[in-house]
Every structure is written in structure tokens, then in C-alpha cells.
Amino acid sequence: MSEKGQRRFGRTELPPELQQAVKRAIRLEWITLGVLAVTVLAVGLVTGSSQAMKAAWIEDMLSLIPPIAFLIAIRIINNPPSRDRPYGTHRAIGVGHLVASVALLVMGAYLVVDSAIGLITADHPPIGSFHVFGQTAWQGWFMIAVMLLSVPGPVILGRMKLKLAEQLHDKVLYADADMNKADWQTGLATAVGVAGVGLGWWWFDGAAAIFVGASILYDGIRNMVTAITDLADARARTIEGNQEHPVIYQAEDHASSRDWVRQAGARVRDEGHVFHMEMFVVPEPGAAPTLDRLQSLRDSLADLDWRLEDIVVVPVPELPAEVHGGAPGDLQSEGGQRFRER
Amino acid sequence: MDAAHHRSPGPVAPAPPARRRGILTTAGLALTAALALTGCTSSGYPADPEGTLDRATGGTLHVGVVHHPPYVDATGAEPSGSEVELVEGFARQIGAEIDWTVSGEEAVMTALQKGDLDLVAGGLTSQSPWTTHGAITRDYAEATGPDGKTAKLVMAVPLGENQMLTELERYLDVAHPGAQP
């Protein structure tokens, strides 16, 4: 066990500013859960027969999954690697990510189909009244009020979490923050859908529900692609997933800069937060890859970035094709060369 | 009213991603639109897509009833019973003549779904399975149901005719205030 209150990612000791970031992320996720629980309760009380409200309600309930996945994963990841789990437990984050994305995908698809059927069969949503404080008021007003009130919280929390997710290289936190940030669109769409029903445009409700369902489906597909890519050991990418992680080039350049190294190429996969790196080095002719040289290279690579801790340095006569070589123009084949040219 | 019509679909379009000021502006617009809509509450908001209440007001209210004493007794020349009185009160309030249709539950609910009836009464409860055929009102009173348990009495109006639904519920709240907590 680590020192009390100390957070670590498996073997990786976190620098103090990241310790702070993890603590803040955990606090924000608990706040998110609280805000969502209140929202789910409030939306559930006023939902009635509106399809758009039903979609928004399901979305709010699904939004509970990523924070829970994050809070569980961050606990599991605290465990250092063991004989049974030699790579550590970092994959917990990937598994959580995949589970959450599949839930989103299935519910999103269901809502789109269900709402589309409702539109085709011309379901007119009945929205009656509530009787509160001796007054009878249209239920739609309560729906609109709840939806508009539910908008600001997740947006603010999402923006705060997004910064932490980038800092921690945490894909679940990133997915969660990204969804929260886009939450206002569905909240507003639902409110507009109900307002449209009030004007006698019954199809507004189904249209808003399709919009909400499509946004859930889109989140699901996007997250599932990232989750599967990472679990399938793709080359490590930035948290947005749109480009290779610069740490790979930095490490390759750092290794090639040693005078006894002629060529260096790394195989890097994203374990969740941290990377697992196999650094292949081709020694200069006549230079011996001694234990000291290998060990010192390993240690200095680990100092490059906190994400690098699980590093294997392998002397080879020639770089493996998947690390270096292959067709020109293939990004993966260019290794550190491309970075150096810039 | 017209401006609100045109504005409504606006906020659905995704605005430029997450600039706080943009969000506040959009939220403000939506709120303004909502407040603008509040202004027309009295004149048909929520509105009926098929105009049920408008047509019945000062005209004919087509009511389907099912024999179910003491709520509806259809043995006489004219229906009577507690729900018949409530419906007559509602019709008086909107200045409508009632055109009664007496039949079985399935027949009147199907007619309601087709739009041939504006209102159905006959000791329906909130457990009614007819929610696919009509919009069930909020319960207005309690009674003992067929299974001996407490049942909540409701009526039914055409699906999605929300002005009709809201006005009937408002009338029942006043005419039968005992049911309200």
C-alpha cells in the first residue's frame, strides 16, 4: 500500500501536481454524481408521456456510468503490478471505457428507433397538468423548467474535468467531461421539444427525442472506437485520439541521441493513464550495449515523462519492421525520424 | 406568437462548441422565448393539435360513456351518475351541448382514438390499460376498484389534445377538490 492519501497509477509515482489533479478529479466526479442524482430525480418526477423527456431522462441516468467507472477504476489502478498482473491494473480504465460506451451505443440506438417509430405512427404525446399549491398548471412548464435548470451544472463540471483529463491522460474522465460539456444541447432540445408540443406541434417531441438519442448514439460510437483501439494495443495517441502521442518521438529521439546508439525505435501502447514502452536500439558498430548503458538509458527515458515507467530497452541488430521501416509515408514506419526533421 | 414560432427550432442547432458566453447567450434566448410563450398562456397554450377544445367550446362536446354505476348509469333515456354530472358541469363551463354515445369500453375508446369522441367517462381508473387509445387525466377522486383495492378515478380525452386535457383536469380540480392532497 502507498502512503496514506498518496495516489499512484500502479508502479508509477505521481508528481505532486498530478496527485492534486487526481484528488480534484475524484471530488469533481462525486459532485457530478450528486448533481446527476438530483437531475434524474427531478426529471423523473415531471417526465409524463413526453418521448423527449424520456430520452433526456435515460441520458441523465446513463451519464451516471462514466463517473462511477472512473471512481472504481481509479481505486483499482492504485494497486501496483503483481505476479498475477505483471502489467499492473491500468487496463481497468479501458474496460470501464468500453462498458460505458457500449451502454451509450445501445441506449442511443434504441431511443432513435423508438422515437422514429413514434413519429411514423404519429404518436401525439399527452402532456396534462400538475396541481400544486391549489393551482392547476400545465406539466410542460415544469418539464421546460427542469430541463433548463439541468443545463448549467454538467457544462461547468465538464469544462473543469476536461482540463484534468488532459493532464492525467485519463480517457474515461475525458469521455465523461466531453459528454457533460455537450449536455446543454440535449437539455435545450428537450425543452424546445416540449415547448413545441405546447404550441400544438406534436412532432416536436419525437424530433427532439431523436436528436437526444442521436447524440447519445454518437457519443457511444466515438467512445467505443477509442476504447477498442486502446484495448487492441494501438500505438499510443493523444487524449483526443487524433494524433500519435509526442512522447513516442521524444523517447525515440532521446534514445538515438546516445553516442552508442545508431538507431532507436519504440513500440508504445496506452495502458490507460500510463504507457508501456519497448525501446529497440541498434548499437553503433563496435559499441557494446553494456548493462550500464541499457540501465542508464532506461532510467533517463523514465525521467522524460511521468507516463513512462514500464520501459523495456532491447538491443537489436536491426529495428523490427513494425517499429521502423515499411512503406514510406506510413507514419508508424517513420518513427523518430519524422520528429527530428521538423 | 409568430416570432416564437420561428425562433423555436433555433437553439437545437449545435452552436460553436462550448464557449461559455455562447452557452449563456443561448440559454438566455431560450429563457426569453419561454417567457414570451408564457405571455400567451390563457389563449391556448398548450394548444390542441386537432383543435378539440376549440371545436367543442360553444359547440358540441362528443362524449362516450360506459355503463358503470354509480359513475355512469346508462339504463335511463339520458345517462346519469356522478361522472355524468361532472361532464355536464364541464360542458356548461365551455358552453357546449353534449352528444352522448353509450357503448362498451372498447368501442368508445376506439372511437376516441379515431377522433370521433372528445371525452370518455365510465368509472375508468388510473390502472386503465387504454393509454394507447386515449390520454388519461390525472386522477380526480378515489374509489374501490373491481379487485377491492383503492382505485383512482380518471377520464380520457384524445391523445395529444393537451389543451383539452389540461382544461378538463383544471375543471375536475375545482369540481372535485377532495381528491387533491
Coordinates of C-alpha atoms in Angstrom, one line a residue:
Chain A
M1 CA 0.0 0.0 0.0
S2 CA 1.1 3.5 -0.7
E3 CA 1.4 6.2 2.0
K4 CA -2.0 7.4 3.2
G5 CA -3.6 9.8 0.8
Q6 CA -1.0 9.2 -1.8
R7 CA -2.4 8.4 -5.2
R8 CA -0.4 6.3 -7.7
F9 CA -1.1 4.7 -11.0
G10 CA 0.3 1.2 -10.3
R11 CA 4.0 1.4 -10.2
T12 CA 4.0 5.0 -11.3
E13 CA 4.7 7.5 -8.6
L14 CA 2.7 10.6 -9.4
P15 CA 4.3 14.1 -9.2
P16 CA 2.7 16.4 -6.6
E17 CA 0.7 18.4 -9.2
L18 CA -0.8 15.2 -10.6
Q19 CA -1.6 14.0 -7.1
Q20 CA -3.6 17.2 -6.8
A21 CA -5.2 16.6 -10.2
V22 CA -6.3 13.1 -9.2
K23 CA -7.8 14.4 -6.0
R24 CA -9.7 17.2 -7.7
A25 CA -10.9 14.7 -10.4
I26 CA -12.3 12.4 -7.7
R27 CA -14.0 15.3 -6.0
L28 CA -15.5 16.6 -9.2
E29 CA -16.8 13.1 -10.1
W30 CA -18.5 12.9 -6.7
I31 CA -20.1 16.3 -7.3
T32 CA -21.2 15.2 -10.8
L33 CA -22.9 12.1 -9.3
G34 CA -24.7 14.3 -6.8
V35 CA -25.8 16.8 -9.5
L36 CA -27.0 13.9 -11.7
A37 CA -28.8 12.2 -9.0
V38 CA -30.8 15.3 -8.3
T39 CA -31.4 15.8 -12.0
V40 CA -32.6 12.2 -12.5
L41 CA -35.0 12.6 -9.6
A42 CA -36.4 15.9 -10.8
V43 CA -36.7 14.8 -14.5
G44 CA -38.3 11.5 -13.3
L45 CA -41.0 13.5 -11.4
V46 CA -42.1 15.5 -14.4
T47 CA -41.4 13.2 -17.3
G48 CA -45.0 12.1 -18.0
S49 CA -45.7 10.9 -21.6
S50 CA -43.2 13.0 -23.4
Q51 CA -40.8 10.9 -25.5
A52 CA -38.2 13.7 -25.5
M53 CA -38.3 13.8 -21.7
K54 CA -38.0 10.0 -21.6
A55 CA -34.9 10.3 -23.8
A56 CA -33.4 13.0 -21.6
W57 CA -34.1 11.0 -18.5
I58 CA -32.4 7.9 -19.9
E59 CA -29.4 10.1 -21.0
D60 CA -29.1 11.5 -17.4
M61 CA -29.2 8.0 -16.0
L62 CA -26.5 6.9 -18.5
S63 CA -24.4 9.8 -17.6
L64 CA -24.0 8.2 -14.1
I65 CA -22.0 5.4 -15.7
P66 CA -18.7 7.2 -16.6
P67 CA -18.2 8.9 -13.2
I68 CA -18.8 5.5 -11.5
A69 CA -16.5 3.8 -13.9
F70 CA -13.9 6.4 -13.2
L71 CA -14.2 6.2 -9.4
I72 CA -13.9 2.4 -9.5
A73 CA -11.0 2.4 -12.0
I74 CA -9.0 5.0 -10.0
R75 CA -9.2 2.7 -7.0
I76 CA -8.2 -0.4 -8.8
I77 CA -5.4 1.3 -10.6
N78 CA -3.8 2.2 -7.2
N79 CA -2.6 -1.4 -7.0
P80 CA 1.0 -1.9 -8.0
P81 CA 1.8 -4.7 -10.6
S82 CA 2.0 -8.2 -9.1
R83 CA 3.0 -11.6 -10.2
D84 CA -0.6 -12.3 -11.4
R85 CA -1.0 -8.9 -13.0
P86 CA 2.5 -8.2 -14.4
Y87 CA 1.4 -5.2 -16.4
G88 CA -0.4 -3.6 -13.5
T89 CA -4.1 -2.9 -13.4
H90 CA -4.2 0.1 -15.7
R91 CA -6.5 -1.7 -18.2
A92 CA -9.3 -1.2 -15.7
I93 CA -9.8 2.2 -17.2
G94 CA -10.0 0.8 -20.7
V95 CA -12.5 -1.8 -19.6
G96 CA -14.6 0.8 -17.9
H97 CA -14.4 2.9 -21.0
L98 CA -15.6 0.1 -23.2
V99 CA -18.5 -0.8 -20.9
A100 CA -19.7 2.8 -20.7
S101 CA -19.5 3.3 -24.5
V102 CA -21.5 0.1 -25.3
A103 CA -24.2 1.2 -22.8
L104 CA -24.4 4.6 -24.6
L105 CA -24.5 3.0 -28.0
V106 CA -27.3 0.5 -27.3
M107 CA -29.5 3.1 -25.5
G108 CA -28.8 5.7 -28.2
A109 CA -29.8 3.3 -30.9
Y110 CA -32.9 2.2 -29.0
L111 CA -34.0 5.8 -28.5
V112 CA -33.5 6.8 -32.1
V113 CA -35.5 3.8 -33.4
D114 CA -38.2 4.1 -30.7
S115 CA -38.6 7.8 -31.3
A116 CA -38.6 7.4 -35.1
I117 CA -41.4 4.7 -34.8
G118 CA -43.3 7.2 -32.6
L119 CA -43.0 9.8 -35.3
I120 CA -44.0 7.5 -38.1
T121 CA -47.1 6.2 -36.3
A122 CA -47.9 9.8 -35.4
D123 CA -47.9 9.4 -31.6
H124 CA -49.4 12.5 -30.1
P125 CA -47.7 12.9 -26.7
P126 CA -50.3 13.7 -24.0
I127 CA -49.0 16.3 -21.5
G128 CA -51.5 17.2 -18.9
S129 CA -51.3 19.3 -15.8
F130 CA -50.0 19.3 -12.3
H131 CA -51.9 20.5 -9.3
V132 CA -49.6 22.4 -6.9
F133 CA -50.4 24.9 -4.2
G134 CA -54.1 24.9 -5.2
Q135 CA -53.2 25.9 -8.8
T136 CA -53.5 23.8 -11.9
A137 CA -50.6 24.4 -14.3
W138 CA -49.5 22.7 -17.5
Q139 CA -47.0 20.0 -16.8
G140 CA -44.9 21.2 -19.8
W141 CA -43.8 24.3 -17.9
F142 CA -42.3 22.0 -15.2
M143 CA -40.6 19.9 -17.8
I144 CA -39.1 23.0 -19.5
A145 CA -38.0 24.5 -16.2
V146 CA -36.3 21.2 -15.0
M147 CA -34.5 20.8 -18.4
L148 CA -33.3 24.4 -18.4
L149 CA -32.1 24.1 -14.8
S150 CA -30.3 20.9 -15.5
V151 CA -28.2 22.6 -18.2
P152 CA -25.5 24.7 -16.5
G153 CA -24.2 22.2 -13.9
P154 CA -22.8 19.5 -16.2
V155 CA -21.5 22.1 -18.6
I156 CA -19.4 23.8 -15.9
L157 CA -18.3 20.4 -14.4
G158 CA -17.5 19.1 -17.9
R159 CA -15.2 22.0 -18.6
M160 CA -13.4 21.6 -15.3
K161 CA -12.9 17.9 -15.8
L162 CA -11.7 18.3 -19.3
K163 CA -8.5 20.1 -18.2
L164 CA -7.8 17.4 -15.6
A165 CA -8.4 14.6 -18.1
E166 CA -5.8 16.0 -20.4
Q167 CA -3.4 16.4 -17.5
L168 CA -3.9 12.9 -16.3
H169 CA -4.2 11.3 -19.7
D170 CA -7.5 9.7 -18.5
K171 CA -9.8 8.6 -21.3
V172 CA -12.8 7.8 -19.1
L173 CA -12.6 11.2 -17.5
Y174 CA -12.2 12.7 -20.9
A175 CA -15.2 10.9 -22.3
D176 CA -17.3 11.9 -19.3
A177 CA -16.2 15.6 -19.5
D178 CA -16.8 15.7 -23.2
M179 CA -20.3 14.3 -22.8
N180 CA -21.1 16.7 -19.9
K181 CA -19.9 19.6 -22.0
A182 CA -22.3 18.7 -24.8
D183 CA -25.2 18.0 -22.4
W184 CA -26.7 21.5 -22.8
Q185 CA -27.6 20.7 -26.4
T186 CA -29.9 17.8 -25.4
G187 CA -31.3 19.7 -22.4
L188 CA -32.2 22.6 -24.6
A189 CA -33.5 20.4 -27.4
T190 CA -35.8 18.7 -24.9
A191 CA -37.1 22.0 -23.6
V192 CA -37.7 23.2 -27.1
G193 CA -39.5 19.9 -28.0
V194 CA -41.9 20.3 -25.0
A195 CA -42.5 24.0 -25.9
G196 CA -43.3 22.9 -29.4
V197 CA -45.9 20.4 -28.1
G198 CA -47.4 23.3 -26.2
L199 CA -47.9 25.1 -29.5
G200 CA -49.8 22.1 -30.8
W201 CA -46.9 20.7 -32.8
W202 CA -47.0 17.1 -31.6
W203 CA -44.0 16.0 -33.8
F204 CA -41.6 18.4 -32.0
D205 CA -41.5 15.9 -29.1
G206 CA -40.4 13.0 -31.2
A207 CA -38.0 15.1 -33.2
A208 CA -36.3 16.3 -30.0
A209 CA -36.2 12.8 -28.8
I210 CA -34.4 11.7 -32.0
F211 CA -31.9 14.5 -31.5
V212 CA -31.2 13.4 -28.0
G213 CA -31.0 9.7 -29.0
A214 CA -28.7 10.5 -31.9
S215 CA -26.3 12.5 -29.6
I216 CA -26.2 9.5 -27.2
L217 CA -25.5 7.2 -30.1
Y218 CA -22.8 9.4 -31.4
D219 CA -21.1 9.6 -28.0
G220 CA -21.3 5.8 -27.8
I221 CA -19.8 5.1 -31.2
R222 CA -17.0 7.6 -30.8
N223 CA -16.0 6.3 -27.3
M224 CA -16.3 2.7 -28.4
V225 CA -13.9 3.3 -31.2
T226 CA -11.3 4.8 -28.9
A227 CA -11.8 2.2 -26.2
I228 CA -11.4 -0.7 -28.6
T229 CA -8.4 0.9 -30.3
D230 CA -6.7 1.2 -27.0
L231 CA -7.6 -2.2 -25.7
A232 CA -6.3 -3.6 -29.1
D233 CA -2.9 -2.2 -28.3
A234 CA -2.8 0.5 -30.9
R235 CA 0.1 2.9 -30.9
A236 CA -0.4 5.4 -28.1
R237 CA -2.3 8.5 -29.1
T238 CA -3.1 11.9 -27.6
I239 CA -6.2 12.1 -25.4
E240 CA -8.3 13.5 -28.3
G241 CA -7.2 10.4 -30.2
N242 CA -6.4 12.3 -33.3
Q243 CA -2.7 12.1 -33.4
E244 CA 0.2 10.0 -32.1
H245 CA 1.4 10.9 -28.7
P246 CA 4.5 13.1 -28.9
V247 CA 6.2 11.2 -26.0
I248 CA 6.9 8.4 -28.5
Y249 CA 9.0 10.7 -30.7
Q250 CA 10.7 12.3 -27.8
A251 CA 11.7 9.0 -26.4
E252 CA 13.0 7.7 -29.7
D253 CA 15.0 10.9 -30.3
H254 CA 16.3 10.8 -26.7
A255 CA 17.5 7.2 -27.3
S256 CA 19.1 7.9 -30.6
S257 CA 21.0 10.9 -29.1
R258 CA 23.1 8.5 -27.1
D259 CA 26.5 8.2 -28.7
W260 CA 26.5 4.4 -28.6
V261 CA 23.0 4.2 -30.3
R262 CA 22.8 4.2 -34.1
Q263 CA 19.1 3.8 -34.4
A264 CA 16.2 3.7 -32.0
G265 CA 12.5 2.8 -32.4
A266 CA 9.8 2.3 -29.8
R267 CA 6.7 0.2 -29.6
V268 CA 4.3 2.1 -27.2
R269 CA 0.8 1.2 -26.1
D270 CA -1.6 3.1 -23.9
E271 CA -2.3 1.0 -20.8
G272 CA -4.7 3.7 -19.5
H273 CA -3.0 6.8 -18.0
V274 CA 0.5 5.3 -18.5
F275 CA 2.3 3.8 -21.4
H276 CA 4.1 0.6 -21.8
M277 CA 7.2 1.1 -23.9
E278 CA 9.5 -1.3 -25.6
M279 CA 12.5 0.6 -26.9
F280 CA 14.5 -1.2 -29.6
V281 CA 18.0 0.1 -30.0
V282 CA 20.6 -0.7 -32.7
P283 CA 24.1 -0.1 -31.3
E284 CA 26.8 1.7 -33.3
P285 CA 29.2 -0.8 -34.9
G286 CA 31.8 -1.7 -32.3
A287 CA 29.9 -0.2 -29.4
A288 CA 28.8 -2.7 -26.8
P289 CA 25.3 -2.4 -25.3
T290 CA 26.5 -3.0 -21.8
L291 CA 24.2 -3.4 -18.8
D292 CA 25.2 0.0 -17.5
R293 CA 24.3 1.7 -20.8
L294 CA 21.0 -0.1 -21.1
Q295 CA 20.1 0.7 -17.5
S296 CA 21.1 4.4 -17.7
L297 CA 19.1 4.7 -21.0
R298 CA 16.0 3.1 -19.3
D299 CA 16.3 5.5 -16.3
S300 CA 16.6 8.6 -18.4
L301 CA 13.7 7.6 -20.6
A302 CA 11.6 7.2 -17.4
D303 CA 12.6 10.7 -16.4
L304 CA 11.3 12.1 -19.7
D305 CA 7.6 11.9 -18.8
W306 CA 5.6 10.6 -15.8
R307 CA 3.6 8.4 -18.2
L308 CA 6.8 6.4 -18.9
E309 CA 7.6 3.9 -16.2
D310 CA 7.1 0.5 -17.6
I311 CA 10.0 0.5 -20.1
V312 CA 12.0 -2.3 -21.6
V313 CA 15.2 -1.5 -23.6
V314 CA 16.1 -4.1 -26.1
P315 CA 19.4 -4.1 -28.1
V316 CA 18.7 -5.5 -31.6
P317 CA 20.9 -5.8 -34.8
E318 CA 18.1 -4.2 -36.9
L319 CA 14.9 -2.4 -35.9
P320 CA 11.7 -4.6 -36.3
A321 CA 9.6 -3.6 -39.3
E322 CA 6.6 -2.5 -37.3
V323 CA 8.8 0.0 -35.4
H324 CA 10.8 1.2 -38.3
G325 CA 10.9 0.6 -42.0
G326 CA 7.9 -0.3 -44.2
A327 CA 6.3 1.8 -46.8
P328 CA 7.4 5.5 -46.9
G329 CA 4.8 8.0 -45.8
D330 CA 3.4 5.5 -43.3
L331 CA 3.5 7.4 -40.1
Q332 CA 4.2 4.4 -37.9
S333 CA 7.1 3.4 -40.1
E334 CA 8.9 6.8 -39.7
G335 CA 9.5 6.6 -36.0
G336 CA 11.7 9.3 -34.6
Q337 CA 13.0 10.4 -38.0
R338 CA 9.9 12.5 -38.7
F339 CA 10.1 14.2 -35.4
R340 CA 13.7 15.1 -35.9
E341 CA 13.2 16.6 -39.3
R342 CA 10.7 19.1 -38.0
Chain B
M1 CA -46.6 34.4 -31.0
D2 CA -45.3 34.3 -34.6
A3 CA -41.8 35.3 -33.6
A4 CA -41.7 32.5 -31.1
H5 CA -42.9 30.1 -33.8
H6 CA -39.9 30.9 -36.0
R7 CA -37.4 31.0 -33.2
S8 CA -38.2 27.7 -31.5
P9 CA -36.1 25.4 -33.7
G10 CA -33.1 27.7 -33.5
P11 CA -31.4 26.5 -30.3
V12 CA -31.5 22.9 -31.5
A13 CA -28.7 23.6 -34.0
P14 CA -25.3 22.9 -32.4
A15 CA -23.7 26.2 -31.5
P16 CA -20.0 26.6 -31.7
P17 CA -18.5 24.2 -29.2
A18 CA -18.7 25.3 -25.6
R19 CA -17.7 28.9 -25.3
R20 CA -19.2 30.0 -22.0
R21 CA -20.6 33.2 -23.4
G22 CA -22.2 31.3 -26.3
I23 CA -23.9 29.0 -23.9
L24 CA -25.2 31.8 -21.7
T25 CA -26.5 33.7 -24.8
T26 CA -28.3 30.6 -26.0
A27 CA -29.7 29.8 -22.6
G28 CA -30.8 33.4 -22.3
L29 CA -32.5 33.3 -25.7
A30 CA -34.3 30.1 -24.7
L31 CA -35.4 31.6 -21.4
T32 CA -36.7 34.7 -23.3
A33 CA -38.6 32.5 -25.7
A34 CA -40.1 30.6 -22.8
L35 CA -41.1 33.8 -21.1
A36 CA -42.6 35.1 -24.4
L37 CA -44.6 31.9 -24.6
T38 CA -45.8 32.4 -21.0
G39 CA -47.5 35.5 -22.2
C40 CA -49.9 33.6 -24.4
T41 CA -50.9 31.0 -21.7
S42 CA -54.5 32.0 -21.5
S43 CA -55.1 31.9 -25.3
G44 CA -54.5 28.2 -26.0
Y45 CA -51.1 27.3 -24.6
P46 CA -50.8 24.3 -24.5
A47 CA -52.7 24.0 -27.8
D48 CA -54.6 21.0 -29.2
P49 CA -53.0 19.8 -32.4
E50 CA -56.5 18.8 -33.7
G51 CA -58.4 21.7 -32.0
T52 CA -60.7 19.5 -29.9
L53 CA -61.4 22.1 -27.2
D54 CA -61.9 24.9 -29.7
R55 CA -64.4 23.0 -31.7
A56 CA -66.3 21.9 -28.6
T57 CA -66.4 25.4 -27.0
G58 CA -69.7 26.9 -27.8
G59 CA -70.5 23.9 -30.0
T60 CA -70.9 20.2 -29.4
L61 CA -68.9 18.0 -27.0
H62 CA -68.9 14.4 -28.1
V63 CA -68.9 12.2 -25.0
G64 CA -68.7 8.4 -24.9
V65 CA -69.9 6.7 -21.8
V66 CA -69.8 3.2 -20.5
H67 CA -72.5 1.9 -18.1
H68 CA -70.7 1.7 -14.8
P69 CA -72.8 2.7 -11.8
P70 CA -72.5 4.7 -9.7
Y71 CA -70.3 6.8 -12.0
V72 CA -72.4 6.3 -15.1
D73 CA -75.9 4.8 -15.3
A74 CA -76.9 4.3 -18.9
T75 CA -80.2 2.5 -18.3
G76 CA -82.4 5.6 -18.5
A77 CA -83.2 7.7 -21.5
E78 CA -80.4 10.1 -20.7
P79 CA -77.2 8.9 -18.9
S80 CA -76.9 9.8 -15.2
G81 CA -74.4 9.3 -12.4
S82 CA -71.6 11.2 -10.7
E83 CA -69.3 11.3 -13.7
V84 CA -72.1 12.3 -16.0
E85 CA -72.8 15.2 -13.7
L86 CA -69.1 16.2 -13.8
V87 CA -69.1 16.0 -17.6
E88 CA -72.3 18.1 -17.7
G89 CA -70.6 20.7 -15.5
F90 CA -67.6 20.8 -17.8
A91 CA -69.8 21.2 -20.9
R92 CA -71.7 24.1 -19.1
Q93 CA -68.3 25.8 -18.4
I94 CA -67.3 25.8 -22.0
G95 CA -70.8 26.4 -23.3
A96 CA -71.1 23.1 -25.2
E97 CA -74.1 20.9 -25.9
I98 CA -73.4 17.2 -25.2
D99 CA -73.8 14.5 -27.8
W100 CA -73.8 11.2 -25.8
T101 CA -72.6 7.9 -27.2
V102 CA -73.4 4.9 -24.9
S103 CA -71.4 1.8 -25.7
G104 CA -68.8 -0.7 -24.4
E105 CA -65.4 0.4 -23.2
E106 CA -63.5 -0.9 -26.3
A107 CA -66.0 0.7 -28.6
V108 CA -65.8 4.2 -27.0
M109 CA -62.0 4.1 -26.6
T110 CA -61.6 3.1 -30.3
A111 CA -63.9 6.0 -31.3
L112 CA -61.8 8.3 -29.0
Q113 CA -58.6 7.2 -30.7
K114 CA -60.2 7.8 -34.2
G115 CA -61.2 11.3 -33.1
D116 CA -64.9 10.7 -33.2
L117 CA -65.3 11.4 -29.5
D118 CA -63.8 14.2 -27.4
L119 CA -64.2 12.7 -23.9
V120 CA -64.8 9.2 -22.4
A121 CA -66.2 8.6 -18.9
G122 CA -67.3 5.4 -17.3
G123 CA -65.6 4.7 -14.0
L124 CA -62.1 4.4 -15.6
T125 CA -59.2 4.1 -13.2
S126 CA -55.6 5.2 -13.4
Q127 CA -54.8 1.5 -13.9
S128 CA -56.7 1.6 -17.2
P129 CA -54.9 -0.3 -20.0
W130 CA -56.3 2.1 -22.6
T131 CA -53.4 4.5 -22.6
T132 CA -52.6 3.6 -26.2
H133 CA -56.1 4.9 -27.2
G134 CA -56.6 8.0 -25.2
A135 CA -54.9 10.4 -22.8
I136 CA -55.8 9.5 -19.2
T137 CA -56.5 12.5 -16.9
R138 CA -54.9 13.0 -13.6
D139 CA -57.0 11.1 -11.0
Y140 CA -59.7 13.3 -9.6
A141 CA -61.1 11.0 -6.8
E142 CA -60.6 7.7 -5.1
A143 CA -63.0 4.7 -5.1
T144 CA -62.9 1.0 -4.5
G145 CA -61.9 -0.8 -7.7
P146 CA -63.1 -4.2 -9.1
D147 CA -60.3 -6.0 -7.1
G148 CA -61.4 -4.5 -3.8
K149 CA -58.3 -2.2 -3.7
T150 CA -58.4 1.5 -3.8
A151 CA -58.6 2.8 -7.3
K152 CA -58.1 6.3 -8.7
L153 CA -60.9 7.6 -10.9
V154 CA -59.9 9.2 -14.2
M155 CA -61.5 10.2 -17.6
A156 CA -60.0 10.0 -21.0
V157 CA -59.6 12.6 -23.9
P158 CA -58.0 12.2 -27.3
L159 CA -54.2 11.6 -27.2
G160 CA -52.1 14.7 -27.5
E161 CA -55.0 17.1 -27.2
N162 CA -53.3 18.9 -24.4
Q163 CA -55.4 21.9 -24.0
M164 CA -58.5 19.7 -23.7
L165 CA -56.6 17.5 -21.2
T166 CA -55.4 20.5 -19.1
E167 CA -58.7 22.3 -19.1
L168 CA -60.6 19.1 -18.1
E169 CA -58.1 18.5 -15.3
R170 CA -58.4 22.1 -14.2
Y171 CA -62.2 21.8 -14.1
L172 CA -62.0 18.4 -12.2
D173 CA -59.6 20.0 -9.6
V174 CA -62.2 22.7 -8.9
A175 CA -65.3 20.5 -9.2
H176 CA -63.9 17.6 -7.1
P177 CA -61.3 19.2 -4.9
G178 CA -61.5 16.4 -2.3
A179 CA -59.1 14.2 -4.3
Q180 CA -56.2 16.7 -4.1
P181 CA -53.6 16.4 -1.3

